[in-house]
Structure formats: structure tokens, C-alpha cells
């Protein structure tokens, strides 16, 4: 069994593969781009690990699945879609300079994928190991969730190659997260001649925003944040419609239920206004209890490794909620996820590849 993540990997080869994946842009929901990206991921996996990486078709784009054979024991989980639109690469090309790799998706999460693949390639025996790289994580994993849960239950342990927390810490807890959309239907009228004849959807939305924001309980980790609003058509028309989009993060199942119930119970303040609510907390919280066992193994492999609970969600939320031991944040050390300054620290790549390899070997050999 591997006891330390100091394995033989080539950082130069990892950077070559990272360049290959970054230079195939893969914005979520762009099915043509995602197909090209999936083929690129499959090619890297097959080149480094052998065997066949299968493209699993879905409405959200192709997922990539690879198995080392034998009885499934551990699932390495990631995604190949990114938040960056086509054309980002022309403005922000892949670059390695001053110990940093930059470019769209290097940290979230193509770097983690490459590190995991190369780490597993250093193992003599890869039986029992599976890799699943999905196409729609950044937009809720609606098309991949069932497959993720199926493979997680079959394998019994999950290593998530998402980017590390600050300072290289692994992620030992994640909030449940979701998005709600509150739609208001009112009635239009002339704002100057007959304002009272209308039902002002914007005023109703303003009432709702204040009521919604009051649902937050930051002292116990619940954030409820209105993020996008729209209303109205012309400056002399009482607005007949308005919408408010709300980001929600919770640390417990009880808070998930409370917030979802509160949204369902929203009622109009203005006569004849109609409120419609859609959405929910789609990713359940990832409790630290689901992480403890694998985190202890990781700390034996890499003494001094820190763990941190974070607010963002990942596909690890789904697997942990099933009771499957899950450890997240095993991917790139860096920062700037979803931002123009996104970067990966090249000096940490070999160590993180070794950590994934050591964990996979420890789980597989247990």
C-alpha cells in the first residue's frame, strides 16, 4: 500500500495534458464544445491509464467513465465543463509563468483531473478504481446526478478532484446550495394616467426581496442572497412582471427544509399580485461526518494536511448525502475559481497527484 504521496510523476507531462484540455474550451450547455472536450479527456485518460474511456451520452453533454477493472472500490470524481464562454481562451490563453499555470479552467477543475490521472498512472495496480468526469457540474448536475450516485454506491468511496481550499486544504464539509426564482405577476397600466389601475409587480418584488433576505441565519451558516432581479418594460408603464433570483446555502438538512418551506409559503403583499416560486436546494449539505475517515487516511499520507469546511457545493455533496465516504478538494492548489485571475500552483502538482494515488491505493487495498 502506498504510504506517502511522493510518487514518480512528470510535471512536464501533466502540464502538456493540462494545456491540451484547457485549449479545448468547454462551456456548460454548449453540447458541441462539450463533446470535443469529453473526447479530449477520454484521450488523456486512455493515453496515461490504458483501457477504454467510455463517453456516456446525456442531455447535458457527454460524461466520461473509465474503470481499472475488478471489483469497484473507489470513484475519482470530476467534471470537464467550465463557466467560461467560447472565446475566453483567445483573451486568456494557457500560460505557465513564475510557477503558475493560468487559463480558463486550470483550477476549476482541469488541473485536478490531470493530477488525478497522472497519480493513478503511477500505481502498478489500478483494479477497483473508477474515474467519472461529468459534463454539467457547473449548472447543477441535473443530467449526471443519477450516474454519480450509482457509481458512488457501487464503489463505496469517493475522491473529488475539485480544487483545494485556501492554502491547499482539502474540503471536509460543504454547504448545501441551490437557486430559487420568484416570479411576480401583476397588471400593466399607464404610469401617468392610471397608475392605480395597475398592480405593480416591481413593488411586490421589493416586498418579497426584503422578506426573502430575512430568511438568512448566518450565525448557523444559512445564507439567503437575492442576486438577480428584473422588472418592467417601459418607463411609463406600471410593470406587470418581475423576477428575483436567490442563492441559498445551508449547513444542515433541517435548514434546507426550513428555507424551502418558507419559499413555498411566500404570499403577495399587494391585492391581485400572484407569486410563483421555482427551484430549491439541489445539492444537499456534505456533512463532515462523511469525510472524517478518508481525511484521517489523507493526513497519514500527507502529515500537516489541513481540512476546511467551505460554502460552495460540488458533486461530492450528492455522494456524501448517500452516506458514501467522500473527500473533496483533492485537486489543484491555486485560486480564482470562475474569475479571470484563476491560477494553479505548478509546484504542488506532483504532491497532489501523489495524494490521490495514495488514497486510491489505501482504499483499494483495505
C-alpha positions as semicolon CSV with decimal commas, in nm:
position;residue;x (nm);y (nm);z (nm)
1;X;0,000;0,000;0,000
2;X;0,123;0,349;-0,080
3;X;0,215;0,528;0,242
4;X;0,333;0,864;0,113
5;X;0,230;1,072;-0,187
6;X;0,588;1,106;-0,316
7;X;0,536;0,910;-0,636
8;X;0,709;0,931;-0,970
9;X;0,515;1,169;-1,192
10;X;0,630;1,411;-1,460
11;X;0,519;1,767;-1,401
12;X;0,608;1,847;-1,761
13;X;0,378;1,572;-1,886
14;X;0,100;1,693;-1,658
15;X;0,136;2,045;-1,795
16;X;0,122;1,910;-2,151
17;X;-0,206;1,734;-2,077
18;X;-0,340;2,037;-1,892
19;X;-0,267;2,254;-2,195
20;X;-0,450;2,002;-2,415
21;X;-0,764;2,019;-2,201
22;X;-0,761;2,395;-2,141
23;X;-0,724;2,466;-2,511
24;X;-1,045;2,275;-2,582
25;X;-1,296;2,522;-2,442
26;X;-1,589;2,356;-2,266
27;X;-1,861;2,596;-2,151
28;X;-2,156;2,430;-1,981
29;X;-2,459;2,367;-2,207
30;X;-2,256;2,401;-2,529
31;X;-2,307;2,043;-2,644
32;X;-2,069;2,058;-2,941
33;X;-1,787;2,205;-2,732
34;X;-1,854;1,955;-2,453
35;X;-1,832;1,665;-2,695
36;X;-1,491;1,782;-2,813
37;X;-1,386;1,831;-2,452
38;X;-1,508;1,484;-2,348
39;X;-1,312;1,330;-2,634
40;X;-1,004;1,518;-2,515
41;X;-1,049;1,397;-2,157
42;X;-1,102;1,041;-2,277
43;X;-0,787;1,065;-2,489
44;X;-0,574;1,178;-2,193
45;X;-0,716;0,900;-1,973
46;X;-0,654;0,630;-2,233
47;X;-0,303;0,754;-2,307
48;X;-0,199;0,763;-1,942
49;X;-0,400;0,474;-1,795
50;X;-0,474;0,243;-2,085
51;X;-0,806;0,070;-2,135
52;X;-1,109;0,245;-2,275
53;X;-1,271;0,564;-2,152
54;X;-1,640;0,546;-2,243
55;X;-1,843;0,852;-2,338
56;X;-2,181;0,837;-2,162
57;X;-2,434;1,042;-2,355
58;X;-2,667;1,281;-2,172
59;X;-2,880;1,585;-2,238
60;X;-2,614;1,797;-2,072
61;X;-2,326;1,668;-2,281
62;X;-2,110;1,354;-2,273
63;X;-1,973;1,228;-1,944
64;X;-1,652;1,021;-1,942
65;X;-1,625;0,694;-1,748
66;X;-1,317;0,474;-1,707
67;X;-1,263;0,161;-1,500
68;X;-0,944;-0,013;-1,398
69;X;-1,133;-0,342;-1,379
70;X;-1,206;-0,572;-1,088
71;X;-1,447;-0,507;-0,804
72;X;-1,525;-0,133;-0,778
73;X;-1,373;0,018;-0,463
74;X;-1,308;0,388;-0,521
75;X;-1,452;0,652;-0,754
76;X;-1,243;0,952;-0,861
77;X;-1,495;1,221;-0,947
78;X;-1,464;1,541;-1,151
79;X;-1,617;1,747;-1,431
80;X;-1,493;1,886;-1,760
81;X;-1,740;2,169;-1,813
82;X;-1,634;2,523;-1,722
83;X;-1,811;2,854;-1,661
84;X;-1,618;3,039;-1,933
85;X;-1,784;3,117;-2,271
86;X;-1,624;3,034;-2,603
87;X;-1,363;3,293;-2,690
88;X;-1,222;3,325;-2,339
89;X;-0,911;3,134;-2,446
90;X;-0,823;3,395;-2,708
91;X;-0,822;3,661;-2,439
92;X;-0,666;3,448;-2,167
93;X;-0,456;3,170;-2,326
94;X;-0,294;2,886;-2,135
95;X;0,033;3,009;-1,988
96;X;0,294;2,876;-1,744
97;X;0,495;3,153;-1,586
98;X;0,656;3,222;-1,247
99;X;0,538;2,891;-1,106
100;X;0,176;2,941;-1,205
101;X;-0,037;2,792;-1,479
102;X;-0,318;3,018;-1,594
103;X;-0,603;2,987;-1,841
104;X;-0,976;2,914;-1,831
105;X;-1,048;2,610;-1,615
106;X;-0,696;2,539;-1,486
107;X;-0,810;2,548;-1,121
108;X;-1,177;2,456;-1,161
109;X;-1,112;2,187;-1,239
110;X;-0,899;2,064;-1,526
111;X;-0,580;2,075;-1,321
112;X;-0,728;1,840;-1,064
113;X;-0,833;1,598;-1,336
114;X;-0,486;1,586;-1,485
115;X;-0,323;1,541;-1,145
116;X;-0,556;1,255;-1,055
117;X;-0,500;1,078;-1,387
118;X;-0,122;1,101;-1,358
119;X;-0,130;0,995;-0,994
120;X;-0,329;0,684;-1,078
121;X;-0,095;0,614;-1,370
122;X;0,189;0,576;-1,119
123;X;0,011;0,285;-0,946
124;X;0,112;-0,062;-1,060
125;X;-0,235;-0,198;-0,981
126;X;-0,537;0,015;-1,076
127;X;-0,802;-0,250;-1,029
128;X;-1,101;-0,133;-0,830
129;X;-1,052;0,230;-0,936
130;X;-1,302;0,420;-1,149
131;X;-1,298;0,772;-1,291
132;X;-1,615;0,968;-1,373
133;X;-1,584;1,309;-1,538
134;X;-1,919;1,478;-1,587
135;X;-2,034;1,746;-1,832
136;X;-2,278;1,956;-1,628
137;X;-2,147;2,013;-1,275
138;X;-2,130;2,389;-1,314
139;X;-2,501;2,406;-1,395
140;X;-2,639;2,176;-1,126
141;X;-2,553;1,821;-1,241
142;X;-2,913;1,755;-1,339
143;X;-2,811;1,511;-1,612
144;X;-2,528;1,344;-1,421
145;X;-2,659;1,310;-1,066
146;X;-2,813;0,966;-1,109
147;X;-2,495;0,829;-1,267
148;X;-2,279;0,988;-0,996
149;X;-2,490;0,833;-0,724
150;X;-2,497;0,495;-0,896
151;X;-2,118;0,474;-0,929
152;X;-2,058;0,615;-0,580
153;X;-2,277;0,347;-0,423
154;X;-2,113;0,078;-0,636
155;X;-1,761;0,187;-0,538
156;X;-1,819;0,272;-0,173
157;X;-1,572;0,566;-0,153
158;X;-1,534;0,889;-0,348
159;X;-1,235;1,116;-0,409
160;X;-1,336;1,450;-0,558
161;X;-1,067;1,620;-0,768
162;X;-1,210;1,972;-0,727
163;X;-0,963;2,249;-0,646
164;X;-0,824;2,273;-0,295
165;X;-0,936;2,524;-0,035
166;X;-0,705;2,813;0,055
167;X;-0,352;2,702;0,131
168;X;-0,404;2,355;-0,015
169;X;-0,651;2,234;0,247
170;X;-0,890;1,958;0,148
171;X;-1,261;2,025;0,183
172;X;-1,404;1,842;0,480
173;X;-1,752;1,994;0,461
174;X;-1,964;2,177;0,206
175;X;-2,286;2,366;0,239
176;X;-2,593;2,252;0,057
177;X;-2,672;2,502;-0,213
178;X;-2,942;2,591;-0,457
179;X;-3,118;2,863;-0,652
180;X;-3,476;2,987;-0,629
181;X;-3,660;3,204;-0,877
182;X;-3,951;3,411;-0,752
183;X;-4,180;3,536;-1,028
184;X;-4,438;3,810;-0,972
185;X;-4,737;3,862;-1,198
186;X;-4,914;4,197;-1,170
187;X;-5,108;4,408;-1,418
188;X;-4,984;4,678;-1,652
189;X;-5,135;5,026;-1,674
190;X;-5,028;5,376;-1,776
191;X;-4,792;5,506;-1,508
192;X;-4,911;5,864;-1,556
193;X;-5,277;5,836;-1,645
194;X;-5,392;5,533;-1,445
195;X;-5,121;5,411;-1,205
196;X;-5,382;5,285;-0,959
197;X;-5,540;5,067;-1,227
198;X;-5,228;4,852;-1,239
199;X;-5,074;4,601;-1,000
200;X;-4,710;4,698;-0,969
201;X;-4,501;4,381;-0,990
202;X;-4,184;4,574;-0,905
203;X;-4,325;4,699;-0,575
204;X;-4,441;4,346;-0,494
205;X;-4,095;4,214;-0,579
206;X;-3,940;4,471;-0,344
207;X;-4,157;4,342;-0,060
208;X;-4,056;3,988;-0,144
209;X;-3,682;4,067;-0,157
210;X;-3,689;4,204;0,198
211;X;-3,890;3,908;0,323
212;X;-3,661;3,660;0,147
213;X;-3,339;3,821;0,273
214;X;-3,473;3,793;0,629
215;X;-3,471;3,413;0,596
216;X;-3,092;3,410;0,633
217;X;-2,939;3,280;0,956
218;X;-2,569;3,347;0,910
219;X;-2,496;3,254;1,270
220;X;-2,571;2,890;1,180
221;X;-2,434;2,906;0,826
222;X;-2,753;2,981;0,632
223;X;-2,716;3,249;0,366
224;X;-3,008;3,366;0,153
225;X;-2,888;3,617;-0,105
226;X;-3,102;3,781;-0,376
227;X;-2,865;3,805;-0,672
228;X;-3,052;3,896;-0,992
229;X;-3,373;4,094;-1,043
230;X;-3,565;4,219;-1,344
231;X;-3,890;4,407;-1,392
232;X;-4,074;4,636;-1,626
233;X;-4,080;4,718;-1,994
234;X;-4,103;5,099;-2,040
235;X;-4,058;5,396;-1,812
236;X;-4,425;5,498;-1,840
237;X;-4,580;5,154;-1,779
238;X;-4,666;5,004;-1,442
239;X;-4,467;4,678;-1,456
240;X;-4,676;4,367;-1,497
241;X;-4,397;4,117;-1,430
242;X;-4,086;4,089;-1,216
243;X;-3,846;3,812;-1,124
244;X;-3,595;3,770;-0,843
245;X;-3,325;3,503;-0,835
246;X;-3,192;3,395;-0,496
247;X;-2,880;3,199;-0,399
248;X;-2,922;2,981;-0,089
249;X;-2,656;2,797;0,116
250;X;-2,726;2,579;0,421
251;X;-2,523;2,359;0,652
252;X;-2,795;2,118;0,766
253;X;-3,088;1,923;0,629
254;X;-3,315;2,096;0,881
255;X;-3,223;2,436;0,741
256;X;-3,279;2,309;0,387
257;X;-3,633;2,210;0,485
258;X;-3,698;2,538;0,669
259;X;-3,585;2,758;0,381
260;X;-3,765;2,555;0,115
261;X;-4,086;2,567;0,321
262;X;-4,052;2,943;0,365
263;X;-4,016;2,996;-0,010
264;X;-4,319;2,776;-0,074
265;X;-4,520;2,986;0,171
266;X;-4,438;3,326;0,019
267;X;-4,759;3,528;-0,022
268;X;-4,827;3,855;-0,208
269;X;-4,847;4,188;-0,024
270;X;-5,046;4,362;-0,298
271;X;-5,401;4,273;-0,388
272;X;-5,423;4,073;-0,713
273;X;-5,046;4,012;-0,736
274;X;-4,954;3,647;-0,794
275;X;-4,633;3,484;-0,667
276;X;-4,477;3,174;-0,830
277;X;-4,167;3,006;-0,687
278;X;-3,942;2,755;-0,861
279;X;-3,611;2,593;-0,773
280;X;-3,476;2,458;-0,448
281;X;-3,166;2,344;-0,261
282;X;-3,050;2,098;-0,525
283;X;-2,724;1,996;-0,360
284;X;-2,765;1,860;-0,006
285;X;-2,508;1,955;0,258
286;X;-2,187;1,750;0,275
287;X;-2,150;1,675;0,646
288;X;-1,804;1,649;0,800
289;X;-1,902;1,307;0,937
290;X;-1,893;1,167;0,581
291;X;-1,536;1,288;0,541
292;X;-1,368;1,201;0,869
293;X;-1,242;0,853;0,781
294;X;-1,084;0,945;0,448
295;X;-0,943;1,267;0,591
296;X;-0,760;1,064;0,856
297;X;-0,608;0,847;0,583
298;X;-0,508;1,158;0,387
299;X;-0,333;1,305;0,690
300;X;-0,134;0,986;0,736
301;X;-0,025;1,014;0,375
302;X;0,048;1,385;0,395
303;X;0,118;1,494;0,755
304;X;0,013;1,851;0,822
305;X;-0,264;1,844;0,562
306;X;-0,547;2,071;0,674
307;X;-0,920;2,034;0,624
308;X;-1,171;2,312;0,586
309;X;-1,548;2,340;0,551
310;X;-1,648;2,568;0,263
311;X;-1,961;2,733;0,131
312;X;-1,950;2,617;-0,230
313;X;-2,109;2,294;-0,347
314;X;-1,980;2,011;-0,565
315;X;-2,086;1,666;-0,679
316;X;-1,935;1,542;-0,354
317;X;-2,246;1,679;-0,183
318;X;-2,453;1,412;-0,358
319;X;-2,225;1,123;-0,268
320;X;-2,178;1,228;0,094
321;X;-2,555;1,265;0,136
322;X;-2,586;0,896;0,041
323;X;-2,356;0,806;0,329
324;X;-2,068;0,717;0,096
325;X;-1,731;0,822;0,244
326;X;-1,622;1,124;0,042
327;X;-1,320;1,353;0,044
328;X;-1,327;1,673;-0,161
329;X;-1,077;1,939;-0,262
330;X;-0,807;1,691;-0,366
331;X;-0,734;1,874;-0,690
332;X;-0,526;2,175;-0,784
333;X;-0,373;2,413;-0,533
334;X;-0,435;2,764;-0,653
335;X;-0,729;3,001;-0,663
336;X;-0,952;3,235;-0,858
337;X;-1,221;2,984;-0,948
338;X;-1,464;3,135;-1,203
339;X;-1,252;3,450;-1,228
340;X;-1,007;3,599;-1,476
341;X;-0,717;3,557;-1,233
342;X;-0,771;3,180;-1,198
343;X;-0,441;3,000;-1,144
344;X;-0,277;2,672;-1,045
345;X;0,047;2,640;-0,848
346;X;0,274;2,417;-1,053
347;X;0,493;2,331;-0,755
348;X;0,206;2,147;-0,584
349;X;0,105;1,929;-0,879
350;X;0,323;1,627;-0,803
351;X;0,229;1,620;-0,436
352;X;-0,144;1,638;-0,510
353;X;-0,114;1,366;-0,774
354;X;0,056;1,152;-0,514
355;X;-0,212;1,222;-0,257
356;X;-0,487;1,098;-0,489
357;X;-0,281;0,792;-0,577
358;X;-0,207;0,714;-0,213
359;X;-0,572;0,748;-0,113
360;X;-0,695;0,536;-0,401
361;X;-0,439;0,267;-0,320
362;X;-0,519;0,273;0,051
363;X;-0,893;0,239;-0,011
364;X;-0,849;-0,026;-0,277
365;X;-0,614;-0,230;-0,062
366;X;-0,809;-0,206;0,264
